[in-house]
mmCIF file of C-alpha atoms in Angstrom:
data_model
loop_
_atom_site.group_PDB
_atom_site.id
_atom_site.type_symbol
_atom_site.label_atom_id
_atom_site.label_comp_id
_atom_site.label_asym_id
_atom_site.label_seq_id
_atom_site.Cartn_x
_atom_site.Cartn_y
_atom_site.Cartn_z
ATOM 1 C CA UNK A 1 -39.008 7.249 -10.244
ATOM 2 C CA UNK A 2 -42.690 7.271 -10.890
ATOM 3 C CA UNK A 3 -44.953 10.083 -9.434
ATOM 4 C CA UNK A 4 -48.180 10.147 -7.518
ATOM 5 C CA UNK A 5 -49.164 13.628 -8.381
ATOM 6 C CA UNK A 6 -46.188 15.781 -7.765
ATOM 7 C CA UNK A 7 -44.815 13.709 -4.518
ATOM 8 C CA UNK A 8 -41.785 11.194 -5.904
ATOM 9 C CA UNK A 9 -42.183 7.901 -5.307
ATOM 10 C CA UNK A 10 -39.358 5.357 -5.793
ATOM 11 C CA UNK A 11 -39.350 2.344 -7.009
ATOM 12 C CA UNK A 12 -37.121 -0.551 -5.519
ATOM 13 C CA UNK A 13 -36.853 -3.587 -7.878
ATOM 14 C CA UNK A 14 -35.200 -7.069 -7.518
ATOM 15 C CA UNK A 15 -35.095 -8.996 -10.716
ATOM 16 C CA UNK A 16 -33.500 -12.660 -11.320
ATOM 17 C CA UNK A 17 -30.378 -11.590 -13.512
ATOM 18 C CA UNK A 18 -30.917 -15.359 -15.570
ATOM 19 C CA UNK A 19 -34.281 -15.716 -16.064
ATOM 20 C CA UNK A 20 -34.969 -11.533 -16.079
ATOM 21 C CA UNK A 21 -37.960 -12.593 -13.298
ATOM 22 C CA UNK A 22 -38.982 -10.144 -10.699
ATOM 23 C CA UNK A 23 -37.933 -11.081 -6.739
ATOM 24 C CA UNK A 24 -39.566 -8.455 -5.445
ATOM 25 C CA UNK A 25 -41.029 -4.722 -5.836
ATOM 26 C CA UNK A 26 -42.075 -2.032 -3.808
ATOM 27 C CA UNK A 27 -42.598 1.560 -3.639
ATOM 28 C CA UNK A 28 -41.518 4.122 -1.445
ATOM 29 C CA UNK A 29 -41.218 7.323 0.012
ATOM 30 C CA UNK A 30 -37.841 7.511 -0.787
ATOM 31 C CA UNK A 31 -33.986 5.562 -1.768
ATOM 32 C CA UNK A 32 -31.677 6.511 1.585
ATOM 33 C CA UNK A 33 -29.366 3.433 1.847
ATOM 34 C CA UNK A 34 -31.210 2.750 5.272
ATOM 35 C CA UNK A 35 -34.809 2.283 3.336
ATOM 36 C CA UNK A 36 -32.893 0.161 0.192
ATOM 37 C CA UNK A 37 -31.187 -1.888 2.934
ATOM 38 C CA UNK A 38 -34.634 -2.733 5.206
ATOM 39 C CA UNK A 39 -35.886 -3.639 1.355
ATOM 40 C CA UNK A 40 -33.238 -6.083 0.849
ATOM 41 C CA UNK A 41 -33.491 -7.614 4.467
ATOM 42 C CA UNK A 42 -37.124 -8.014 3.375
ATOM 43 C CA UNK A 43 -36.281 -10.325 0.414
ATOM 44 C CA UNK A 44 -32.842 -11.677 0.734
ATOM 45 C CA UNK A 45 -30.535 -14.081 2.703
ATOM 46 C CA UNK A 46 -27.599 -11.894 3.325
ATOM 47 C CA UNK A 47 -25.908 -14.969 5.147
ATOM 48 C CA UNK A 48 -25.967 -16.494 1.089
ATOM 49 C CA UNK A 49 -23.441 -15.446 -1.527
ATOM 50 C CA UNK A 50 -24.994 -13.022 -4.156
ATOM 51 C CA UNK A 51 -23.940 -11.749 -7.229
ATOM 52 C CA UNK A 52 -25.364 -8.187 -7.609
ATOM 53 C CA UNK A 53 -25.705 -5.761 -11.079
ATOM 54 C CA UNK A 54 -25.978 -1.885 -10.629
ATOM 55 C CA UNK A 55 -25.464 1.011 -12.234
ATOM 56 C CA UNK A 56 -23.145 3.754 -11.555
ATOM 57 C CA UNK A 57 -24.220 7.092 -12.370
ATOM 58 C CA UNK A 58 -23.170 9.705 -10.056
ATOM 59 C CA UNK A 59 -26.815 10.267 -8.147
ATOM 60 C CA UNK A 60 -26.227 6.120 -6.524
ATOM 61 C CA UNK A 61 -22.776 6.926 -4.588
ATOM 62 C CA UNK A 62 -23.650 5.133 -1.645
ATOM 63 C CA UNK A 63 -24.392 1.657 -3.932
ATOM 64 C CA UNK A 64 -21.341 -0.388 -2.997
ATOM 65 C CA UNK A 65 -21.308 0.725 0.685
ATOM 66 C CA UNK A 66 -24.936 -0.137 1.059
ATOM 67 C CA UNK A 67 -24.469 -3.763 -0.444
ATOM 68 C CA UNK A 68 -21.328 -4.140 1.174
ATOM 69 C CA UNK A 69 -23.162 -3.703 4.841
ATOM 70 C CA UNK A 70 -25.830 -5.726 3.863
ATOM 71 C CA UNK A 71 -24.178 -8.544 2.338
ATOM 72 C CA UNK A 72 -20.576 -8.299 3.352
ATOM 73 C CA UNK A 73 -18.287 -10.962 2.610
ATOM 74 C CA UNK A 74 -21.277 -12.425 0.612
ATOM 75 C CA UNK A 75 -21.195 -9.735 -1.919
ATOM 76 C CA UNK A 76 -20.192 -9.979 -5.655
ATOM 77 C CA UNK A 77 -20.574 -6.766 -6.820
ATOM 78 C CA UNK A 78 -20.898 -5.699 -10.679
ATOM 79 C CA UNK A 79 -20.790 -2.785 -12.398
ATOM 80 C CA UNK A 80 -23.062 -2.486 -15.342
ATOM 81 C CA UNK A 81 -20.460 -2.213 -18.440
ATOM 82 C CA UNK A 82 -23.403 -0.828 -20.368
ATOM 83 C CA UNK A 83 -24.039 2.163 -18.479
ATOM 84 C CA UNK A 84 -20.123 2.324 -18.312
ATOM 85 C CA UNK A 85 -19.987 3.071 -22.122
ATOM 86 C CA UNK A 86 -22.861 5.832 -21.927
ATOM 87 C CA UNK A 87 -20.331 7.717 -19.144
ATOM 88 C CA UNK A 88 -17.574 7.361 -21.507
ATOM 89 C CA UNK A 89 -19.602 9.034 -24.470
ATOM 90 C CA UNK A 90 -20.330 11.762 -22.318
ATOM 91 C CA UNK A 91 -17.226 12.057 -21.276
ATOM 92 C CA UNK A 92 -16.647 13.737 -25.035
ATOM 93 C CA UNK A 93 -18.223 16.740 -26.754
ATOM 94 C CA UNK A 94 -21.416 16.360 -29.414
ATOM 95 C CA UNK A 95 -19.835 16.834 -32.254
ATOM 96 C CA UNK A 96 -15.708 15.411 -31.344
ATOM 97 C CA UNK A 97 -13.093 15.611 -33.621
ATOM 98 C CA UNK A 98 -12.116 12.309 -35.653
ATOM 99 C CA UNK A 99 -9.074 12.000 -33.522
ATOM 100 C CA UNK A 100 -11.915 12.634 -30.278
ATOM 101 C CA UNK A 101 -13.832 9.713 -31.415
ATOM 102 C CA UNK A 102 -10.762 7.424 -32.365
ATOM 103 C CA UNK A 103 -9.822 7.964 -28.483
ATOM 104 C CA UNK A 104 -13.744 7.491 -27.053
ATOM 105 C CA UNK A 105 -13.467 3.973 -28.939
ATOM 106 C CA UNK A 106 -10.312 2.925 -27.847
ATOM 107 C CA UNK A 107 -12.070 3.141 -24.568
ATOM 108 C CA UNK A 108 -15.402 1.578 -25.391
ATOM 109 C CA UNK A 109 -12.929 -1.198 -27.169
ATOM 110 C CA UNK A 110 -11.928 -2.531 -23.760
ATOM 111 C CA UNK A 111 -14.703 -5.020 -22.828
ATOM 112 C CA UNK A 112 -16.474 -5.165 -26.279
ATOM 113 C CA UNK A 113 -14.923 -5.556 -29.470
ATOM 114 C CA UNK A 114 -14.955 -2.219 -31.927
ATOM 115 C CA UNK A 115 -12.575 -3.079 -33.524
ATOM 116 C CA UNK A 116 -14.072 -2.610 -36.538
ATOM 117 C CA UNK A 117 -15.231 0.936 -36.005
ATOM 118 C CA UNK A 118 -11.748 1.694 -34.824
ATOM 119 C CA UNK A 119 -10.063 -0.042 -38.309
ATOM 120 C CA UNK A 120 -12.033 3.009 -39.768
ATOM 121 C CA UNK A 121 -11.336 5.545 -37.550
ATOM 122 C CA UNK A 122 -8.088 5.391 -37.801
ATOM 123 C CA UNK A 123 -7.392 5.880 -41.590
ATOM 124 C CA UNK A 124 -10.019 8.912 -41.322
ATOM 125 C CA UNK A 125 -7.544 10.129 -38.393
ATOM 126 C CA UNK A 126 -4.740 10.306 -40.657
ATOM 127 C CA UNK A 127 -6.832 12.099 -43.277
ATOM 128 C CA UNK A 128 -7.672 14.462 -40.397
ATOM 129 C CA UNK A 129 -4.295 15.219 -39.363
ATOM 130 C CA UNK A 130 -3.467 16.200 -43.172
ATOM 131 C CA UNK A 131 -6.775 18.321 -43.759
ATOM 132 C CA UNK A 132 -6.037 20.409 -40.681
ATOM 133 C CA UNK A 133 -2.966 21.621 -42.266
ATOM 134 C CA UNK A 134 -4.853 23.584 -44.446
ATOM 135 C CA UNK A 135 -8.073 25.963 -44.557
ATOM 136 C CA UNK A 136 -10.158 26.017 -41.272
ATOM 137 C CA UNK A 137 -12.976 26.174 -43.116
ATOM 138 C CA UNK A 138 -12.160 23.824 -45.249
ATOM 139 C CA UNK A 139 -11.183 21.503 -42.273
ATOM 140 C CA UNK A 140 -14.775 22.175 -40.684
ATOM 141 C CA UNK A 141 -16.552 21.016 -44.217
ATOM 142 C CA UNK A 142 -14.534 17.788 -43.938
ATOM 143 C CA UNK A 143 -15.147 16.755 -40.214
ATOM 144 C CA UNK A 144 -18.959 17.242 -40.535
ATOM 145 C CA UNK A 145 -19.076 14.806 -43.394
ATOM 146 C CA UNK A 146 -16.063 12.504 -41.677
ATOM 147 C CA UNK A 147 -18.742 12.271 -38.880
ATOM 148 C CA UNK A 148 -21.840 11.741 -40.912
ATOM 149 C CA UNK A 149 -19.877 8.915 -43.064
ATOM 150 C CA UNK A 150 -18.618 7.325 -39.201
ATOM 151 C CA UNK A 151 -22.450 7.426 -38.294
ATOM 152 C CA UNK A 152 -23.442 5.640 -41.343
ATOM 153 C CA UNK A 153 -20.694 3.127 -41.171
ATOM 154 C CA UNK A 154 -21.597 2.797 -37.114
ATOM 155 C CA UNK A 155 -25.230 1.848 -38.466
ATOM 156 C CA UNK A 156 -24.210 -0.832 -41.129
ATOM 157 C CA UNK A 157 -21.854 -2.704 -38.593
ATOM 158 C CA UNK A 158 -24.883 -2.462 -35.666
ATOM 159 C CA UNK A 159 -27.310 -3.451 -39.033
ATOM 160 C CA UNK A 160 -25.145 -6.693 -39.394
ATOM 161 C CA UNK A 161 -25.109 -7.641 -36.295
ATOM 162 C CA UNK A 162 -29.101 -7.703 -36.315
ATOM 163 C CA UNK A 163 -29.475 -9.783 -39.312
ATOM 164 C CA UNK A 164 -27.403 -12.264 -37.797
ATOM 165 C CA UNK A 165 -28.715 -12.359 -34.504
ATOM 166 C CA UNK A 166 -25.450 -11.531 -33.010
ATOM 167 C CA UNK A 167 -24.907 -9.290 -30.371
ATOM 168 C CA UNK A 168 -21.845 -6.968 -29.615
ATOM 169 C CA UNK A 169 -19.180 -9.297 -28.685
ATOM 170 C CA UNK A 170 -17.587 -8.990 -25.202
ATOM 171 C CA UNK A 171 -13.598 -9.202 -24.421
ATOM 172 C CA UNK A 172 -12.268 -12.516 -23.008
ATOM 173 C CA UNK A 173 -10.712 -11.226 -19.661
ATOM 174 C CA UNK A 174 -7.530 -11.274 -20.662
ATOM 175 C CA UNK A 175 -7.930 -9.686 -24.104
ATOM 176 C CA UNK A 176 -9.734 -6.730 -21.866
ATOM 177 C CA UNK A 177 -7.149 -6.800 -19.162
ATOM 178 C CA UNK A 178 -4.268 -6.504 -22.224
ATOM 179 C CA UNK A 179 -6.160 -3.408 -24.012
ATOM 180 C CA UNK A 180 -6.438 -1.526 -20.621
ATOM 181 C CA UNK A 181 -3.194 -1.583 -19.923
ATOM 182 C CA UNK A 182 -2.319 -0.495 -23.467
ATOM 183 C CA UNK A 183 -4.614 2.549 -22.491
ATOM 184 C CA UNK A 184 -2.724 2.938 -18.979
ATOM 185 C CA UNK A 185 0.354 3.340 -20.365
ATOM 186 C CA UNK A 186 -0.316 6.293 -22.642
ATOM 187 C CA UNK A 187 -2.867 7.661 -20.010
ATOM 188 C CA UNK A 188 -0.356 10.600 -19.393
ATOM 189 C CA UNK A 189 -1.379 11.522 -23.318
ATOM 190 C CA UNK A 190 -4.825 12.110 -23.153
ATOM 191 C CA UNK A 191 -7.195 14.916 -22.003
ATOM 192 C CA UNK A 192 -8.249 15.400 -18.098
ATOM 193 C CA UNK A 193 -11.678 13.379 -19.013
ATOM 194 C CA UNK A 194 -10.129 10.851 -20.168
ATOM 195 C CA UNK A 195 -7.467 10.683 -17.717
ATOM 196 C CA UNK A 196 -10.197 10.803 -15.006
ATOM 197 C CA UNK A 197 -12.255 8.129 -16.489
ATOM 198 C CA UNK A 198 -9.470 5.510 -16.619
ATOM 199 C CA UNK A 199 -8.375 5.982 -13.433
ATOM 200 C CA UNK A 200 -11.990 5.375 -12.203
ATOM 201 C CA UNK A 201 -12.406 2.031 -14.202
ATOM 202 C CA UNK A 202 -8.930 1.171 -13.057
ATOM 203 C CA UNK A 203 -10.555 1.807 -9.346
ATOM 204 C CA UNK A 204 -13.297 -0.210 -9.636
ATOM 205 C CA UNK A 205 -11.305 -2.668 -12.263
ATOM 206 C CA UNK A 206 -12.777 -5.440 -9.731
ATOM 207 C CA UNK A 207 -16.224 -4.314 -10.285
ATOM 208 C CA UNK A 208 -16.187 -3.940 -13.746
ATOM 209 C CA UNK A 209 -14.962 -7.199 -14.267
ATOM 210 C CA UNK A 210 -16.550 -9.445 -11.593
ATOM 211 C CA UNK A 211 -18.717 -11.135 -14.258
ATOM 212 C CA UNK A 212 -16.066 -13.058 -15.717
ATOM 213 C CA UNK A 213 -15.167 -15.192 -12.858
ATOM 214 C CA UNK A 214 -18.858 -16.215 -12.145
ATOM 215 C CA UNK A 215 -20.292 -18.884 -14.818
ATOM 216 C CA UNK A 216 -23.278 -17.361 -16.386
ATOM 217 C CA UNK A 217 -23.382 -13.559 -14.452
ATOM 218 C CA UNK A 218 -24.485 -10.564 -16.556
ATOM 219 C CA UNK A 219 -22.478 -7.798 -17.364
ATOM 220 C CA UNK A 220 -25.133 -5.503 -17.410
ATOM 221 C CA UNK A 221 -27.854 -4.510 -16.031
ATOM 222 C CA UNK A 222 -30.247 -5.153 -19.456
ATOM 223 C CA UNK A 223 -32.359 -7.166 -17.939
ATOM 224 C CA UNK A 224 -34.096 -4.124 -14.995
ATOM 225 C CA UNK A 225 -33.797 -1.758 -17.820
ATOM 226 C CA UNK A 226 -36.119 -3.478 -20.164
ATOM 227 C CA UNK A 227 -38.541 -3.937 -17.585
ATOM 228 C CA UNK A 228 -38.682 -0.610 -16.570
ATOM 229 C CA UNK A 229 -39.294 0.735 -20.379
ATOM 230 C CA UNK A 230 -42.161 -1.681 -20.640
ATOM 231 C CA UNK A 231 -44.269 0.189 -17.584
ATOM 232 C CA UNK A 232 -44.878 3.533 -16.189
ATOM 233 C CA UNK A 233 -44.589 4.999 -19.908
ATOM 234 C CA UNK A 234 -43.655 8.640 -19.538
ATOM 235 C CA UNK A 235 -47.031 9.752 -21.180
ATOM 236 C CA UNK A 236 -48.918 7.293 -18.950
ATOM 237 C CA UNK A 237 -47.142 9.013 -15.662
ATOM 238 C CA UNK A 238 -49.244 11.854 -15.676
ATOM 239 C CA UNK A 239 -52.448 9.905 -15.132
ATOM 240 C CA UNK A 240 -51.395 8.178 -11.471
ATOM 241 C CA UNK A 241 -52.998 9.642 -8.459
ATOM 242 C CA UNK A 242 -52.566 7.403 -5.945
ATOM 243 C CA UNK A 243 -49.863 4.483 -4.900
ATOM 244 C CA UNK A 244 -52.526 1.791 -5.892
ATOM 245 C CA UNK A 245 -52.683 3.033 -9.957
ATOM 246 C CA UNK A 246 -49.116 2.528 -9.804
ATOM 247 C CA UNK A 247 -48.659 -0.591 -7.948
ATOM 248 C CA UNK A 248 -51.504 -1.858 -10.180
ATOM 249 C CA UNK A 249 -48.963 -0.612 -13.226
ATOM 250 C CA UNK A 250 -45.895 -2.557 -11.694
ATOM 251 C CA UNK A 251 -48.361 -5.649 -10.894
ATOM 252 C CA UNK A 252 -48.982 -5.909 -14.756
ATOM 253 C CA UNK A 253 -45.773 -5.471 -16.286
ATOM 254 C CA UNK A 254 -44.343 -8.089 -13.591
ATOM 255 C CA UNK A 255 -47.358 -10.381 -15.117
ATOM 256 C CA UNK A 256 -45.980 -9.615 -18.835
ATOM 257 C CA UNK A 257 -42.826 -10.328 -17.864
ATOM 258 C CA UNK A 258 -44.085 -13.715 -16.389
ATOM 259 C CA UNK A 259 -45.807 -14.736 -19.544
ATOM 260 C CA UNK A 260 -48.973 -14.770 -17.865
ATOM 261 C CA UNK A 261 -50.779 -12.511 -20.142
ATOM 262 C CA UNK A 262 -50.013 -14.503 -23.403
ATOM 263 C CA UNK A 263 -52.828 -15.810 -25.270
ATOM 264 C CA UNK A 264 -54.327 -12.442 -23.925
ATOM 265 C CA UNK A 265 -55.903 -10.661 -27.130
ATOM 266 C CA UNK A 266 -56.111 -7.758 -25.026
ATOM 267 C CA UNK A 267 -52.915 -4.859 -25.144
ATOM 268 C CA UNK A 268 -51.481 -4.813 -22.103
ATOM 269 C CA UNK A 269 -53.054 -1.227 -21.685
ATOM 270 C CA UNK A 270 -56.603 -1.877 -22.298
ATOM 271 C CA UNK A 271 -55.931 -4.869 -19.428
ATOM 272 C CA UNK A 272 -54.718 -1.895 -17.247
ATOM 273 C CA UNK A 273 -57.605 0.113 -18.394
ATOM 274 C CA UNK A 274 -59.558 -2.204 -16.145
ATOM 275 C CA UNK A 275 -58.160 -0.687 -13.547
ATOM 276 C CA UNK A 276 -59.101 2.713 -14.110
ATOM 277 C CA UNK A 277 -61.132 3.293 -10.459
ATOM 278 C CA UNK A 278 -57.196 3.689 -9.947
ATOM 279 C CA UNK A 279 -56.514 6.476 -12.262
ATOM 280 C CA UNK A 280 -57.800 9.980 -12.515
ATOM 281 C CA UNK A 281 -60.518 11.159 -13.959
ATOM 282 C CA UNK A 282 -59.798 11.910 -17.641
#
């Protein structure tokens, strides 16, 4: 959501979920399903099968209806898992209990594999259950190191993984299918948020796990959300003035993203530089 002074502007991308290519761009006055739908009729074929990879935060309810009346029958419709997870952490409190975190990972667990994390969470869960027993504040001194010594084992596994180029490993369908269930079953144990939470995934179960029955689909939306953190910086924002300094913004990081500034000694901001009769003064 870039700004040209203090109006909004919004920013309607397309990118190629395999080669992470942009289809097509705009900006505009605003995101009503009616403007997102005349920007799709603008750039795609709804008469042609499409796999499609949005988020689901709370402020795009009308996502899946729009699609659906643009594409129809057409439509494959996924659910980013990755934004998924971040609901599901904020689903708990800052600073959770052992036995908290045990249950947020049990849910991340279901379409990537923690199992790892939870392997440690549950002996400290145990521990927990015995030092509560005792002195409160004794119990409070524990569970801010328990969580420090999670954090630190969080960042060795994630470490790891870097050094050997892996990256988190996702569920085979039925592995996922088999943990849900597992979750389903005791859903009657946990907390309302919880509760809620896995009766949305189990919902949109078809969403979340459309991916796995088209060769080669993303599961997330990675791809859009890498693009958009390499243009319109936040600290850059401030400096638009008029639709052309930002289209001029979007033009270059499309051209990054295209490899067609390589070999370029210049940054990719002294390149926009050369567009400054686009900025403001200063």
């Amino acid at each position: 959501h870039p700004k040209k002074g203090r109006t909004q502007k919004y920013r309607l991308t397309l990118l190629d979920g395999v080669t992470g290519r942009v289809i097509a761009e705009e900006l505009l006055n605003k995101k009503d399903p009616d403007t997102i739908k005349e920007f799709l009729g603008r750039h795609l074929d709804p008469e042609r099968v499409t796999f499609v990879v949005t988020d689901l935060y709370p402020s795009y309810p009308s996502y899946p209806k729009v699609f659906m009346e643009f594409f129809g029958e057409n439509l494959i419709h996924q659910f980013c898992l990755l934004h998924l997870n971040k609901l599901i952490v904020q689903d708990f409190q800052k600073k959770p209990s052992i036995e908290e975190l045990h249950t947020m990972y049990r849910l991340l667990n279901i379409f990537y594999n923690r199992e790892q994390e939870l392997e440690v969470l549950e002996a400290m869960a145990k521990e927990e259950r015995e030092v509560k027993q005792g002195n409160a504040k004794e119990y409070k001194a524990w569970l801010t190191k328990a969580r420090s010594i999670f954090r630190a084992v969080v960042y060795e596994i994630k470490l790891k993984r870097r050094r050997e180029k892996k990256n988190l490993e996702q569920r085979p369908y039925l592995k996922a299918v088999e943990i849900f269930k597992g979750l389903m079953d005791e859903i009657d144990s946990f907390d309302t948020k919880v509760h809620k939470r896995l009766r949305k995934i189990e919902k949109n179960w078809d969403r979340f796990t459309a991916f796995y029955f088209v060769e080669g689909a993303p599961a997330t939306n990675n791809h859009i959300e890498n693009y958009y953190s390499t243009s319109l910086k936040t600290h850059r924002k401030r400096q638009f003035r008029s639709d052309e300094g930002i289209e001029n913004q979007m033009k270059l990081s499309q051209m990054k993203q295209a490899g067609m500034l390589e070999g370029c000694k210049r940054t990719l901001l002294e390149v926009f530089y050369r567009f400054r009769p686009f900025l403001a003064p200063g």
